[in-house]
Short mmCIF file of C-alpha atoms in Angstrom, two decimals:
data_model
loop_
_atom_site.label_atom_id
_atom_site.label_comp_id
_atom_site.label_asym_id
_atom_site.label_seq_id
_atom_site.Cartn_x
_atom_site.Cartn_y
_atom_site.Cartn_z
CA MET A 15 0.08 -0.01 0.03
CA ALA A 16 1.50 3.24 -1.39
CA ASN A 17 1.97 5.85 1.49
CA THR A 18 0.19 9.51 1.50
CA GLU A 19 3.59 10.89 0.75
CA THR A 20 4.28 8.52 -2.63
CA ILE A 21 0.82 9.23 -3.52
CA ARG A 22 1.23 13.03 -3.23
CA THR A 23 4.40 12.76 -5.46
CA ILE A 24 2.38 11.25 -8.18
CA VAL A 25 -0.02 13.48 -7.88
CA GLY A 26 2.19 16.33 -8.33
CA ILE A 27 3.96 14.81 -10.92
CA ILE A 28 0.93 14.66 -12.68
CA GLY A 29 -0.06 18.19 -12.08
CA ASN A 30 3.09 19.57 -13.45
CA VAL A 31 2.08 17.44 -16.77
CA ILE A 32 -1.15 19.05 -17.31
CA SER A 33 0.40 22.24 -16.29
CA PHE A 34 3.19 22.00 -18.75
CA PHE A 35 0.41 21.88 -21.57
CA LEU A 36 -1.42 24.92 -20.17
CA PHE A 37 1.64 26.83 -20.32
CA LEU A 38 2.16 25.63 -24.30
CA SER A 39 -1.33 26.21 -24.95
CA PRO A 40 -0.91 30.19 -26.05
CA VAL A 41 1.43 28.79 -27.99
CA PRO A 42 -0.67 28.91 -31.53
CA THR A 43 -1.27 32.77 -30.59
CA PHE A 44 2.38 32.93 -30.55
CA ILE A 45 3.06 31.16 -34.10
CA LYS A 46 0.33 33.95 -35.69
CA ILE A 47 2.63 36.74 -34.02
CA TRP A 48 5.42 35.20 -35.43
CA LYS A 49 3.94 34.48 -38.96
CA VAL A 50 2.27 38.50 -39.10
CA LYS A 51 5.40 40.04 -37.48
CA THR A 52 2.98 42.07 -35.62
CA VAL A 53 0.97 41.63 -31.94
CA MET A 54 -2.26 43.15 -33.38
CA GLN A 55 -4.87 43.27 -30.71
CA PHE A 56 -3.25 40.43 -28.36
CA ARG A 57 -2.21 41.86 -25.20
CA PRO A 58 0.84 40.86 -23.29
CA ASP A 59 -0.64 41.80 -19.59
CA PRO A 60 -1.84 38.01 -18.78
CA TYR A 61 1.99 36.96 -19.43
CA VAL A 62 3.26 39.75 -17.45
CA ALA A 63 1.26 38.67 -14.95
CA THR A 64 2.56 35.23 -14.98
CA VAL A 65 5.80 35.67 -14.74
CA LEU A 66 5.29 37.41 -11.64
CA ASN A 67 3.24 34.54 -10.15
CA CYS A 68 5.61 31.82 -11.42
CA ALA A 69 8.09 33.85 -9.32
CA VAL A 70 6.43 34.24 -6.39
CA TRP A 71 5.02 30.58 -6.47
CA ILE A 72 8.84 29.38 -6.82
CA PHE A 73 10.32 31.07 -3.79
CA TYR A 74 7.31 29.71 -1.87
CA GLY A 75 8.48 26.74 -2.73
CA MET A 76 11.76 26.83 -1.76
CA PRO A 77 13.43 24.17 1.23
CA PHE A 78 13.70 27.54 3.43
CA VAL A 79 10.46 28.85 2.90
CA HIS A 80 7.85 25.89 2.37
CA PRO A 81 9.44 22.42 2.53
CA ASP A 82 8.93 18.84 0.85
CA SER A 83 7.35 21.50 -2.28
CA LEU A 84 9.89 20.43 -5.47
CA LEU A 85 7.19 19.56 -7.47
CA VAL A 86 6.10 23.31 -6.85
CA ILE A 87 9.29 24.53 -7.81
CA THR A 88 9.81 22.65 -10.92
CA ILE A 89 6.61 23.32 -13.09
CA ASN A 90 6.57 27.63 -12.32
CA GLY A 91 10.57 27.26 -13.01
CA ILE A 92 9.54 25.77 -16.42
CA GLY A 93 6.63 28.27 -16.51
CA LEU A 94 8.72 31.44 -15.98
CA VAL A 95 10.92 30.35 -18.78
CA ILE A 96 8.24 29.77 -21.32
CA GLU A 97 6.02 32.86 -19.64
CA LEU A 98 9.53 35.10 -20.65
CA ILE A 99 9.59 33.59 -24.17
CA TYR A 100 5.79 34.95 -24.74
CA VAL A 101 6.90 38.22 -23.10
CA SER A 102 9.98 38.69 -25.68
CA ILE A 103 8.33 38.08 -28.55
CA PHE A 104 5.65 40.28 -27.49
CA PHE A 105 8.69 42.82 -27.01
CA ILE A 106 10.03 41.90 -30.48
CA TYR A 107 6.61 42.66 -32.60
CA SER A 108 5.38 45.37 -30.35
CA GLU A 109 5.36 49.28 -31.23
CA TRP A 110 7.54 51.37 -28.39
CA PRO A 111 4.45 52.42 -26.00
CA LYS A 112 4.06 48.96 -25.38
CA ARG A 113 7.14 47.94 -25.29
CA ARG A 114 7.57 50.70 -22.70
CA ARG A 115 4.70 49.38 -20.68
CA ILE A 116 6.23 45.83 -20.87
CA ILE A 117 9.64 47.18 -19.45
CA ILE A 118 7.99 49.18 -16.95
CA ALA A 119 5.95 46.28 -15.51
CA LEU A 120 9.04 43.89 -15.50
CA ILE A 121 11.03 46.23 -13.91
CA ILE A 122 8.57 46.47 -11.08
CA GLU A 123 7.63 42.82 -10.95
CA VAL A 124 11.50 42.41 -10.71
CA ILE A 125 11.65 45.48 -7.41
CA PHE A 126 8.07 43.74 -5.28
CA VAL A 127 10.08 40.15 -5.65
CA ALA A 128 13.09 41.49 -4.61
CA ILE A 129 11.43 43.20 -1.64
CA VAL A 130 9.39 39.69 -0.86
CA ILE A 131 12.67 37.95 -0.67
CA PHE A 132 14.70 40.84 1.25
CA VAL A 133 11.62 40.89 3.98
CA THR A 134 10.89 37.20 4.35
CA LEU A 135 14.43 36.45 4.98
CA THR A 136 15.67 39.35 7.18
CA PHE A 137 12.57 39.30 9.26
CA LEU A 138 11.02 35.85 9.13
CA HIS A 139 13.35 33.59 10.78
CA ASP A 140 11.01 29.91 10.88
CA THR A 141 9.26 28.06 7.42
CA LYS A 142 5.92 28.46 9.14
CA SER A 143 5.93 31.95 9.02
CA ARG A 144 7.89 32.51 6.03
CA SER A 145 4.98 30.24 4.32
CA MET A 146 2.42 32.10 5.57
CA LEU A 147 3.51 35.39 4.12
CA VAL A 148 4.41 34.36 0.35
CA GLY A 149 1.37 31.97 0.70
CA ILE A 150 -0.87 34.65 0.51
CA LEU A 151 0.79 37.06 -1.90
CA ALA A 152 0.77 33.87 -4.00
CA VAL A 153 -3.02 33.75 -3.16
CA ILE A 154 -4.08 36.96 -3.45
CA PHE A 155 -2.27 36.92 -7.34
CA ASN A 156 -4.07 33.71 -8.40
CA ILE A 157 -7.17 34.97 -7.50
CA LEU A 158 -6.56 38.64 -9.18
CA MET A 159 -5.77 36.36 -12.14
CA TYR A 160 -9.19 34.44 -12.12
CA THR A 161 -10.64 37.88 -13.46
CA SER A 162 -9.53 37.02 -16.67
CA PRO A 163 -11.68 33.91 -17.90
CA LEU A 164 -14.45 35.73 -15.75
CA THR A 165 -14.47 38.31 -18.35
CA VAL A 166 -14.45 35.49 -20.71
CA MET A 167 -17.58 33.45 -19.18
CA ARG A 168 -19.74 36.81 -19.00
CA ARG A 169 -18.97 37.06 -22.73
CA VAL A 170 -20.16 33.53 -23.11
CA ILE A 171 -23.26 34.63 -21.33
CA SER A 172 -24.26 37.70 -23.17
CA THR A 173 -23.87 35.95 -26.80
CA LYS A 174 -24.94 32.89 -25.62
CA SER A 175 -21.86 31.74 -27.52
CA VAL A 176 -18.49 29.56 -26.53
CA LYS A 177 -16.77 30.21 -30.16
CA TYR A 178 -14.02 31.77 -27.88
CA MET A 179 -13.77 30.00 -24.82
CA PRO A 180 -12.26 26.72 -26.41
CA PHE A 181 -13.24 23.57 -24.71
CA PHE A 182 -9.90 21.90 -24.15
CA LEU A 183 -8.67 24.42 -22.54
CA SER A 184 -11.40 24.98 -20.10
CA LEU A 185 -11.40 21.25 -19.55
CA ALA A 186 -7.70 21.30 -18.95
CA ASN A 187 -8.42 24.55 -16.39
CA PHE A 188 -10.26 22.22 -14.70
CA ALA A 189 -8.20 19.38 -14.40
CA ASN A 190 -5.57 21.50 -13.18
CA GLY A 191 -7.23 22.75 -10.86
CA CYS A 192 -8.77 19.36 -9.11
CA ILE A 193 -5.11 17.80 -9.60
CA TRP A 194 -3.27 20.49 -7.76
CA PHE A 195 -6.45 20.72 -5.25
CA ALA A 196 -5.88 16.80 -4.76
CA TYR A 197 -1.97 17.55 -4.12
CA ALA A 198 -2.49 20.17 -1.43
CA PHE A 199 -4.91 18.19 0.52
CA LEU A 200 -2.97 14.97 0.85
CA LYS A 201 -0.36 17.12 2.77
CA PHE A 202 -2.52 20.08 4.16
CA ASP A 203 -1.21 23.21 2.28
CA PRO A 204 -3.91 26.01 2.29
CA TYR A 205 -1.89 28.23 -0.10
CA ILE A 206 -2.37 25.92 -2.59
CA LEU A 207 -5.93 24.56 -1.62
CA VAL A 208 -7.28 27.45 -2.22
CA PRO A 209 -6.19 28.91 -5.26
CA ASN A 210 -6.91 25.72 -6.72
CA GLY A 211 -10.47 24.92 -5.63
CA LEU A 212 -11.13 28.56 -7.14
CA GLY A 213 -9.41 27.25 -10.30
CA ALA A 214 -11.33 23.80 -10.09
CA LEU A 215 -14.51 25.76 -9.68
CA SER A 216 -14.02 27.88 -12.54
CA GLY A 217 -13.12 25.41 -14.80
CA ALA A 218 -16.30 24.07 -13.68
CA LEU A 219 -18.52 26.74 -14.49
CA GLN A 220 -16.67 27.46 -17.74
CA LEU A 221 -17.62 23.71 -18.75
CA ILE A 222 -21.38 23.96 -17.32
CA LEU A 223 -21.24 27.18 -19.78
CA TYR A 224 -20.07 25.27 -22.97
CA ALA A 225 -22.88 22.97 -22.35
CA THR A 226 -25.47 25.02 -22.02
CA TYR A 227 -24.72 27.23 -25.01
CA TYR A 228 -22.89 24.86 -27.24
CA ARG A 229 -26.07 24.69 -29.22
CA SER A 230 -26.79 28.55 -29.78
CA THR A 231 -23.14 29.29 -30.96
CA ASN A 232 -23.11 30.29 -34.47
CA TRP A 233 -19.90 28.63 -35.29
CA ASP A 234 -19.53 30.54 -38.89
CA ASP A 235 -19.36 33.55 -37.63
CA ASP A 236 -15.83 34.25 -38.18
CA GLY A 237 -15.55 37.24 -35.00
CA LYS A 238 -11.94 38.17 -36.30
CA SER A 239 -12.06 41.65 -34.51
CA SER A 240 -13.46 40.27 -31.38
CA GLU A 241 -10.60 37.69 -30.56
CA ILE A 242 -10.66 36.70 -27.06
CA GLU A 243 -7.67 34.99 -25.57
CA LEU A 244 -8.50 32.52 -22.36
CA PRO A 245 -5.18 31.96 -20.43
CA GLY A 246 -5.04 29.18 -18.42
CA ASN A 247 -4.30 29.37 -14.85
CA THR A 248 -1.38 27.24 -13.80
CA THR A 249 -1.49 27.36 -10.34
CA PRO A 250 0.86 26.73 -8.44
#
């Protein structure tokens, strides 16, 4: 009989795989940007925000902050690299005003993470207090990131169309939330549990909306001017 730690490790590995594919979900968008040599109406905001999110979770998973969280570090380390590639592509193919905003946002993020690291390591001297501070910040950022899917879901309800809410991305978001919720539950970690519980709920609501409005969707309407991105949330 496998013990709880072994099961948790297996669940975490599955979570890493699902999260990895979620990180890769915007690849078609960036292939399109690369081909036309312009960012069109796409915005860098979700990717710049995810850079900060990954950085905070990497710090949270460090042994001197929250021990036994190697799988949190691995997936967010991979995610950080992927998101920085996305942001770099945006930077290359954007006009100067957008480039300036990206630079300012990244500088602010670097300063913020540096302050968090300094405060955590200087004034907090045990893993429990360090986990609490960094974990609360990570939860707040994840909750803020859920505003993007909420915007898309509101659009689905108003238009009675799911054309721009991809089914498999919604399903992957639901699965990602569920698997990391289970990971956090096996060795109780409220800072991973809470955002992923919300992530599973968000994914479930997206699937319910998909089932509700699938029949009323006009799939022949190209809607090129209203293309919507639904970035996946890859907590932790």
